[in-house]
Coordinates of C-alpha atoms and ligand atoms in Angstrom, one line a residue:
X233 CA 1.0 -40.6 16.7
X234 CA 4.5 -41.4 18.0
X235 CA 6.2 -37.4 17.8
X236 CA 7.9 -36.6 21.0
X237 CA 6.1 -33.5 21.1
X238 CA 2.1 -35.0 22.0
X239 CA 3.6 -37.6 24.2
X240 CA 5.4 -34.8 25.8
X241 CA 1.9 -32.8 26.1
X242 CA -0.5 -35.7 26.9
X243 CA 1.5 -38.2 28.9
X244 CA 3.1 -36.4 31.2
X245 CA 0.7 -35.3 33.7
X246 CA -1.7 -38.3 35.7
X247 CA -1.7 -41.9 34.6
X248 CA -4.4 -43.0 32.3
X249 CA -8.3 -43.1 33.8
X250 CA -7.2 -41.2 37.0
X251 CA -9.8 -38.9 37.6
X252 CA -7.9 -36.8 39.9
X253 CA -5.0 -36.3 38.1
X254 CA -3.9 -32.5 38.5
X255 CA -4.1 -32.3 34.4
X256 CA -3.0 -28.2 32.8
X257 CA -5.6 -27.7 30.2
X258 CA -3.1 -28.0 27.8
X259 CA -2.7 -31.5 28.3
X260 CA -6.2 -32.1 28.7
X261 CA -6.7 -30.8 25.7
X262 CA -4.1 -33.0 24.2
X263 CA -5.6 -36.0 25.5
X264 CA -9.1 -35.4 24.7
X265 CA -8.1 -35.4 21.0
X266 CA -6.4 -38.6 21.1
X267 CA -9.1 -40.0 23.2
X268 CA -7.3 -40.5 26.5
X269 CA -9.2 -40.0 29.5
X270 CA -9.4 -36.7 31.2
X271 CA -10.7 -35.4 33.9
X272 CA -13.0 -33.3 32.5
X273 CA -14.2 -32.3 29.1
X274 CA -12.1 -29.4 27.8
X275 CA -13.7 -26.8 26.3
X276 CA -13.2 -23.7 23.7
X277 CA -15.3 -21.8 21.1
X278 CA -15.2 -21.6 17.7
X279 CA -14.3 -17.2 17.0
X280 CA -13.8 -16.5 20.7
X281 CA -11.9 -14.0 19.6
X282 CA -14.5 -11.7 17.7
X283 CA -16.6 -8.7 17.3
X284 CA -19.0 -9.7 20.1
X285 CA -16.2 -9.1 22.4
X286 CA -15.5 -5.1 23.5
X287 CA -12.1 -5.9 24.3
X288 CA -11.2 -7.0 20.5
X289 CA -13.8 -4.3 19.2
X290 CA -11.4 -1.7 21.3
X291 CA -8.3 -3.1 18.7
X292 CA -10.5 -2.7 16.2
X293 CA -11.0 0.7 16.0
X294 CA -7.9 1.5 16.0
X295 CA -6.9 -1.7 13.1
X296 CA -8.5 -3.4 10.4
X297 CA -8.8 -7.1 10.7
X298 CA -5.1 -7.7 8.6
X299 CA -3.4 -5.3 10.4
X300 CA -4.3 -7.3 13.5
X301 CA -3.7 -10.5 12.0
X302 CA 0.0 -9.8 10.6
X303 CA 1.1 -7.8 13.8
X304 CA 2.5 -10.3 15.9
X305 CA 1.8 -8.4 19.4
X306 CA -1.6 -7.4 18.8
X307 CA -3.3 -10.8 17.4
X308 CA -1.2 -12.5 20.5
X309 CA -3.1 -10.0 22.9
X310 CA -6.4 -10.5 20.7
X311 CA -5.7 -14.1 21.5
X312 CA -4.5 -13.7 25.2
X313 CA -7.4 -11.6 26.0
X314 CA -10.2 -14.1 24.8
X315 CA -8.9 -16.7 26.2
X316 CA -8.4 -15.5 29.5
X317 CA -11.7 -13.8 29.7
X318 CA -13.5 -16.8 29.0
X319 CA -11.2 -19.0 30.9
X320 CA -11.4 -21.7 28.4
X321 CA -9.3 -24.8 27.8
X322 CA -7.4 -23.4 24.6
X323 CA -6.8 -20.5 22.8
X324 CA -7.1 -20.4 19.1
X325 CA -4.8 -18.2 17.2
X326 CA -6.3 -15.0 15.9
X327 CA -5.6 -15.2 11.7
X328 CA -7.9 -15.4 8.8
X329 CA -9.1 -18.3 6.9
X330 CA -7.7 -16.7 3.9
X331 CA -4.3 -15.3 4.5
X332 CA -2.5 -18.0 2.7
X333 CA -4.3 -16.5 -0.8
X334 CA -2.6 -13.1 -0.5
X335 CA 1.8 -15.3 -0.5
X336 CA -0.2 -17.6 -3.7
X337 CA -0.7 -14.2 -5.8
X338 CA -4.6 -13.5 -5.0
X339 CA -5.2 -10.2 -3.3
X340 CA -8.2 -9.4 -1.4
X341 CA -10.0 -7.4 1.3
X342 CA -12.7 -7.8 3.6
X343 CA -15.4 -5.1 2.9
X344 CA -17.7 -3.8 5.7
X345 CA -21.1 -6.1 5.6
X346 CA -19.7 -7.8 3.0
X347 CA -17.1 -10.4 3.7
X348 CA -13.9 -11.1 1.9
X349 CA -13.8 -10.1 -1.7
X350 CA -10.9 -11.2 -4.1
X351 CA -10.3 -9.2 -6.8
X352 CA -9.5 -11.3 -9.5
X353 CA -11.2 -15.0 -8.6
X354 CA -9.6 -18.1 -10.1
X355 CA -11.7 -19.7 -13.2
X356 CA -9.3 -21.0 -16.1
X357 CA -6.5 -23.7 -15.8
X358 CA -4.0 -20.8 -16.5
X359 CA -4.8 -18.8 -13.7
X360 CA -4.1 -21.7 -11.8
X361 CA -0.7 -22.5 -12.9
X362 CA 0.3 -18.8 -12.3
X363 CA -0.7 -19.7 -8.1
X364 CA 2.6 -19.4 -5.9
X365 CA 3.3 -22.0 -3.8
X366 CA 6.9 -20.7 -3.0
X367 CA 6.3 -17.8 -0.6
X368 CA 4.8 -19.4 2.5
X369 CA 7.1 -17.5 4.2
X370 CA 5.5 -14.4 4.0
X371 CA 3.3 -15.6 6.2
X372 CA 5.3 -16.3 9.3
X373 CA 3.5 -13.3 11.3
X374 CA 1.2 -16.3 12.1
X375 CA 3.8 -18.5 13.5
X376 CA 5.5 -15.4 15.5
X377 CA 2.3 -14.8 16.9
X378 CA 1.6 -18.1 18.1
X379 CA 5.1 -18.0 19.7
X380 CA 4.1 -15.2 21.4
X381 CA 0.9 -17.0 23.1
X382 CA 2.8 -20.4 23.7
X383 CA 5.1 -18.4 25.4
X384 CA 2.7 -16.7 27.9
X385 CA 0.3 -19.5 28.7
X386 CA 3.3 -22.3 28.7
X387 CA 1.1 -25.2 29.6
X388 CA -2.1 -23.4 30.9
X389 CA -3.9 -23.2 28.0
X390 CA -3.6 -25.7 24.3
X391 CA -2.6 -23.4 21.7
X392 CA -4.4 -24.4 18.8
X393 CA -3.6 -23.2 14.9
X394 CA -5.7 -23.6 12.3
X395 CA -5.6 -23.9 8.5
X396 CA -8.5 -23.7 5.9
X397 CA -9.2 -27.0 4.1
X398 CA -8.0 -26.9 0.1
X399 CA -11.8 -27.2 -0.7
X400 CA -13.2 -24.3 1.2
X401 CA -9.9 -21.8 0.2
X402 CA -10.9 -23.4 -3.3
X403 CA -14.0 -22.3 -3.1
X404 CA -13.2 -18.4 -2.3
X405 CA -10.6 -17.9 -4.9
X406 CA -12.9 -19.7 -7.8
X407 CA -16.0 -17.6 -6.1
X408 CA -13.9 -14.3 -5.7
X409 CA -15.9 -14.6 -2.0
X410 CA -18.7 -16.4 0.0
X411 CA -21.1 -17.8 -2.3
X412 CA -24.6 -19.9 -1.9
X413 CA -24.6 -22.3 -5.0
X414 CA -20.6 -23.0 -5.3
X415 CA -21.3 -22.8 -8.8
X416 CA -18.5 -21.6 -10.6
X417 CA -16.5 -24.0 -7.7
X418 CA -18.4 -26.9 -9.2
X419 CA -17.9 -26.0 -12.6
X420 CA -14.3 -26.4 -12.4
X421 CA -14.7 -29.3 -10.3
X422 CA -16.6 -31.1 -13.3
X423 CA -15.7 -29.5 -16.5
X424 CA -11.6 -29.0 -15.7
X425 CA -10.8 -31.9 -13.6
X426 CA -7.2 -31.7 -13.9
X427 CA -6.7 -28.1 -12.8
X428 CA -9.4 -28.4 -10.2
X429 CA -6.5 -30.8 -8.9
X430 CA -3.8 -29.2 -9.2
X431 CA -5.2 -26.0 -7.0
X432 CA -5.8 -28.4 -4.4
X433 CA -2.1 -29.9 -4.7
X434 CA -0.6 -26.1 -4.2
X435 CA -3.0 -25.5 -1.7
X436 CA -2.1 -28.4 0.5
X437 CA 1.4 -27.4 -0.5
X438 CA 1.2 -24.2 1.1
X439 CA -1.4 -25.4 3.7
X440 CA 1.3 -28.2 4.8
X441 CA 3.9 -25.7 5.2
X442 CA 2.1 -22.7 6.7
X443 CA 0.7 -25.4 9.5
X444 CA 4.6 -26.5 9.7
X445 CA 5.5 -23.2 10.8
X446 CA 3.0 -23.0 13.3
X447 CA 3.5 -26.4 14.8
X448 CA 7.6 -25.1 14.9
X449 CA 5.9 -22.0 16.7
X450 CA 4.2 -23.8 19.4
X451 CA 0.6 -25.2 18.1
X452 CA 0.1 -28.0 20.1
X453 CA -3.0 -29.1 17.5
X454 CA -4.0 -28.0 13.9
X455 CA -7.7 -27.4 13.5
X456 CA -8.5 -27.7 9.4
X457 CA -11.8 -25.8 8.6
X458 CA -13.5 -26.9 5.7
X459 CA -16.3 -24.7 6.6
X460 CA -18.4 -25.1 3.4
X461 CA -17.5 -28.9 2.6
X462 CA -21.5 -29.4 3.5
X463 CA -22.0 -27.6 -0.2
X464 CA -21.1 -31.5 -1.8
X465 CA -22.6 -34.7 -1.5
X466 CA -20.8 -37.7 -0.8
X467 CA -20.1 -38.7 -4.0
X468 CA -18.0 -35.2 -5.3
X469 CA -16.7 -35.1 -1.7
X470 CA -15.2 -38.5 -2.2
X471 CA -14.0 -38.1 -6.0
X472 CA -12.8 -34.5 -5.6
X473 CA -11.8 -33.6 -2.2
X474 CA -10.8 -36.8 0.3
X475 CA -7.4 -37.6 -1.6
X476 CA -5.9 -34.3 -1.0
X477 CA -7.3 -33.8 2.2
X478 CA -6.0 -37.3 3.2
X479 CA -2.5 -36.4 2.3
X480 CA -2.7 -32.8 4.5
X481 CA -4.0 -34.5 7.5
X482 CA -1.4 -37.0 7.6
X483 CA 1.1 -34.6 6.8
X484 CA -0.2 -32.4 10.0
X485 CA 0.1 -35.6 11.9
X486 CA 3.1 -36.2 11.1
X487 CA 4.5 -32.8 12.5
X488 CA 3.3 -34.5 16.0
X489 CA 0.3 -32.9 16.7
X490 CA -3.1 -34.3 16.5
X491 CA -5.3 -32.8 13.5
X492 CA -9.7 -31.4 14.6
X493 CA -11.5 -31.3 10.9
X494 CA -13.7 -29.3 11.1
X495 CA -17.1 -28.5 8.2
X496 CA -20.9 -27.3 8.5
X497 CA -24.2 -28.9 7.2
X498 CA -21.7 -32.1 7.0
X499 CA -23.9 -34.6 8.8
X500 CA -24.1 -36.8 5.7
X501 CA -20.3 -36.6 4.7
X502 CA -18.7 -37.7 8.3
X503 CA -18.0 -41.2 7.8
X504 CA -16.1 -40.1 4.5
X505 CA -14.3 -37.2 6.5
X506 CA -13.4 -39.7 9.1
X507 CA -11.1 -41.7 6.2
X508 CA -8.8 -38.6 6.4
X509 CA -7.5 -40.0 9.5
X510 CA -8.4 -36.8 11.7
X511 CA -8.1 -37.4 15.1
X512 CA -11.5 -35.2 16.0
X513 CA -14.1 -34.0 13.3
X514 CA -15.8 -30.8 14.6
X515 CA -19.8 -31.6 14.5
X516 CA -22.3 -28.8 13.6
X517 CA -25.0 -28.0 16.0
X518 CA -27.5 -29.7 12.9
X519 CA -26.4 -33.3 14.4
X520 CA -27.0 -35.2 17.5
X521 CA -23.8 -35.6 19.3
X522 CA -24.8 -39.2 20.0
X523 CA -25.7 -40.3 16.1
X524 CA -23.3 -38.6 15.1
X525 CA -20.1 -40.6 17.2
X526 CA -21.9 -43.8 16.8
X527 CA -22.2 -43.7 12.9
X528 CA -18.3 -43.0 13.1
X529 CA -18.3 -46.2 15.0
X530 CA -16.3 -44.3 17.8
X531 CA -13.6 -44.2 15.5
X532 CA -12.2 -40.4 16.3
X533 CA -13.1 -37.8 18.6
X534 CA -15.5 -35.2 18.4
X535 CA -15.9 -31.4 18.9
X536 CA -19.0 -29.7 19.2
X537 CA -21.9 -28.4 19.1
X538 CA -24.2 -26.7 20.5
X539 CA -25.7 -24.3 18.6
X540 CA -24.0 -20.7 18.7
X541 CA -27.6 -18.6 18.4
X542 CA -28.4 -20.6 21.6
X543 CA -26.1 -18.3 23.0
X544 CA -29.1 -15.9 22.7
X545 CA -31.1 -17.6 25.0
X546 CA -31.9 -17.7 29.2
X547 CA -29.5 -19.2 30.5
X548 CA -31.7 -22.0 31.8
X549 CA -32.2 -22.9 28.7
X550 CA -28.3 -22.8 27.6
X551 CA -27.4 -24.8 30.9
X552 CA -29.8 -27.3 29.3
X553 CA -28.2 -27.3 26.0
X554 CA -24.6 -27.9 27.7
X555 CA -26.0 -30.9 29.6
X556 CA -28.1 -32.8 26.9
X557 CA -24.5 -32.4 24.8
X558 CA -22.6 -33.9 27.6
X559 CA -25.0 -36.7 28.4
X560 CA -25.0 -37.3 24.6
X561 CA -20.9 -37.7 25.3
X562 CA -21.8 -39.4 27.8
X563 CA -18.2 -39.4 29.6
X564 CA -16.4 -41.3 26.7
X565 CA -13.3 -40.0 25.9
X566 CA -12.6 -38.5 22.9
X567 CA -15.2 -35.2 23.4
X568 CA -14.3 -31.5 23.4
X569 CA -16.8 -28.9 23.7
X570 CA -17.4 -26.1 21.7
X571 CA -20.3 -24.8 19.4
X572 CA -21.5 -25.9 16.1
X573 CA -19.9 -22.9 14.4
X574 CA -18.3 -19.5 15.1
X575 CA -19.6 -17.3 17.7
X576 CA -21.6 -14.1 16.2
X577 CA -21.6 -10.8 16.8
X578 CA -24.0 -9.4 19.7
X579 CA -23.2 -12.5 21.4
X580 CA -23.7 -12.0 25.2
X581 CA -20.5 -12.6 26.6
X582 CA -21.8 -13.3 30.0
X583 CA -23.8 -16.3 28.1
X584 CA -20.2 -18.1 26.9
X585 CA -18.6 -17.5 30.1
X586 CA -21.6 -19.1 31.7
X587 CA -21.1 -21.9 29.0
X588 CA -17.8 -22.5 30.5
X589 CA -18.7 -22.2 33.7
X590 CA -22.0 -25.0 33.0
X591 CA -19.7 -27.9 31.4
X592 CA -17.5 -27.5 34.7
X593 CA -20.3 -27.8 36.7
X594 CA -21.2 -30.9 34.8
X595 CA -18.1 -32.7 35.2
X596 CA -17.7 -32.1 38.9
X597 CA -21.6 -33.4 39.4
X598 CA -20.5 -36.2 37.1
X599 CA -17.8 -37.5 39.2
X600 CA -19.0 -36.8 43.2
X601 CA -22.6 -37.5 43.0
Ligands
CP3_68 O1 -11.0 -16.6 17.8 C1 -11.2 -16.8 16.7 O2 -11.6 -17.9 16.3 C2 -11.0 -15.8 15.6 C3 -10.0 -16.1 14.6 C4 -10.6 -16.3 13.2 C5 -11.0 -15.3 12.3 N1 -11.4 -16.0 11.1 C6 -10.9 -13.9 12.5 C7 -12.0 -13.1 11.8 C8 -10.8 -17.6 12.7 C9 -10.6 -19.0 13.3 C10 -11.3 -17.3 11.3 C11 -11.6 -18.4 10.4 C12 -12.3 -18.1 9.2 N2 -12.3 -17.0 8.4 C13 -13.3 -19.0 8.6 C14 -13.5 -20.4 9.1 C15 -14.3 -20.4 10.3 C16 -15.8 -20.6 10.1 O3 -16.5 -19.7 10.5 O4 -16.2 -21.6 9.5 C17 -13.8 -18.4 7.5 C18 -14.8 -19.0 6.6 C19 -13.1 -17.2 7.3 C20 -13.3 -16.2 6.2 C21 -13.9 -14.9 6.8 N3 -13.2 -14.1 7.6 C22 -15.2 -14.4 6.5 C23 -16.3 -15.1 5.7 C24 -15.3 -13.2 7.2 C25 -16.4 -12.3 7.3 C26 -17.4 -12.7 8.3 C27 -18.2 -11.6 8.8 O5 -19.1 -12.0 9.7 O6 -18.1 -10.5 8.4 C28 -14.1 -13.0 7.9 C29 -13.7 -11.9 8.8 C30 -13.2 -12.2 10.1 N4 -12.2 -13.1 10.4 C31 -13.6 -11.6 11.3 C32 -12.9 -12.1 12.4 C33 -12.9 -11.8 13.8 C34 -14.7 -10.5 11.5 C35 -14.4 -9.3 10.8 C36 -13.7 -8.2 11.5 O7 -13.2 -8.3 12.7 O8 -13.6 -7.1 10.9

């Protein structure tokens, strides 16, 4: 990684191994993913911003979920306002997963109970030759609110973005939504190879430049979820997926910033997720931290993972949690914290404050006693 811009963030503050340097979190956060030494593990959550939260419920009444998203001022103060309340390490943009579908041609709305629904899914070779790939501009809202955010923490806080993964978008504009077997998703995958590759070529097309604009708007790091990745084995993830994906992480890369790759139920398909070159794969809570770094040879960093319904818990039993994750780190650099998937809602947020507050205790125990 030799862009001006993560030298700029990671370098600049403490030399290497100094555990005193005065790091922002920003270049903590920097560091951890290119496995530099910190002085202590950052941390962040996976949907801090969210329904569990009164302050974004309060926006919510008054907008739906796109309003928020494509109104610069309120998903920076959605942002802001998580962040800050749970004083972590970086703030994640608020957008959705599936905002790029609407600039490709696919329209769709996110019911009440029901998660997104798109009204006319993707299932012949036709309909995906009619997909845009020539309007990412539409959605610059994204990159205007990350401006926005960049602009109020300056260095405080990492400001991360985030794209889907072309599998998972794949999957909820061949599904028309969420889906349990991935059927019709595998259908294409098998029985109409060639456009099953080409809507992955326009959607790292439009993934590449949609992250461009928010790495030009002040995203220090790209987070790519491939949140439902864990539906293939090895074997389909390898043939059908890894090519493309390889070509949008690099491309990321290239902007500068390091690239967290993110997917759930993927215990068995790290090693091949590590050959996208990610700098950090996100771990679900499923895997042991420990296994799971060592079977990637320590090869890339790691993000993760305790379990978000843990969240539900005493928290004696949480502080637990926090510390058997951290042992399983084990200090090596290279680890950020977060859960094993998104935060849900009736989430205590006294419990992920206290989650933060439990992995600083850690590190300062860590280094004076
Ligand atoms: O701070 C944050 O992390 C919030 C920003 C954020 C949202 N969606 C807002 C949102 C992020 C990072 C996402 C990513 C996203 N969106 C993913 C990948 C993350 C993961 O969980 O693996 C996925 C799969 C989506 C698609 C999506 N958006 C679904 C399936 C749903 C419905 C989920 C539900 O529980 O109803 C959404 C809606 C959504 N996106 C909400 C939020 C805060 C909740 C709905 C609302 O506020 O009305």
């Amino acid at each position: 990684m030799s862009d001006e811009k993560v030298l700029k963030t990671a370098v600049t503050e403490g030399g290497a191994g100094s555990e005193q340097m005065p790091a922002s979190s920003a270049s903590r956060f920097v560091r951890a993913c290119l496995r530099q030494p910190v002085d202590r593990t950052p941390v962040w959550f996976l949907r801090q911003a969210g329904r569990y939260m009164a302050e974004y419920m309060a926006v919510r009444k008054h907008h739906s979920l796109l309003e928020i998203c494509k109104r610069p001022e309120l998903a920076a103060e959605v942002t802001i306002t998580a962040a800050e309340k749970l004083d972590v390490d970086a703030a994640i943009i608020f957008a959705d997963l599936l905002l790029p579908l609407e600039c490709m041609g696919l329209g769709f709305e996110f019911q009440a109970g029901e998660g997104p629904v798109i009204h006319q899914p993707v299932r012949t070779a036709e309909d995906v030759v009619r997909l845009r790939t020539d309007r990412t501009d539409e959605l610059i809202y994204v990159a205007q609110a990350i401006e926005r955010v960049a602009a109020h923490f300056k260095d405080a806080l990492a400001m991360i973005g985030f794209t889907g993964a072309p599998f998972t978008l794949a999957s909820y504009m061949i599904e028309g939504g969420g889906s349990r077997n991935y059927i019709e998703t595998k259908r294409m995958m098998y029985r109409q190879p060639e456009a099953w590759r080409l809507l992955l070529e326009k959607l790292a097309t439009v993934l590449r430049d949609y992250a461009r604009q928010q790495v030009e708007g002040g995203a220090d790091v790209i987070q790519i979820f491939d949140s439902w990745v864990g539906a293939l084995c090895v074997e389909d993830y390898r043939e059908f997926v890894l090519p493309i994906t390889t070509t949008l992480v690099r491309e990321v890369q290239a902007m500068g910033v390091p690239v967290i790759y993110f997917g759930v139920d993927s215990a068995s398909l790290l090693p091949a997720m590590k050959e996208t070159g990610a700098d950090v794969l996100g771990l679900d809570w499923r895997t042991p931290l420990d296994d799971a770094w060592r079977r990637l040879d320590y090869g890339c960093g790691v993000q993760g993972n305790l379990d978000p319904i843990t969240l539900f818990a005493e928290p004696d039993l949480i502080r637990n949690r926090v510390r058997n994750i951290l042992a399983k780190a084990g200090g090596r650099p290279g680890h950020i914290f977060n859960l094993g998937h998104g935060i849900v809602p009736g989430t205590p947020v006294e419990n992920v404050q206290a989650v933060v507050k439990f992995v600083r205790e850690y590190a300062q125990e860590t280094q004076h006693g």
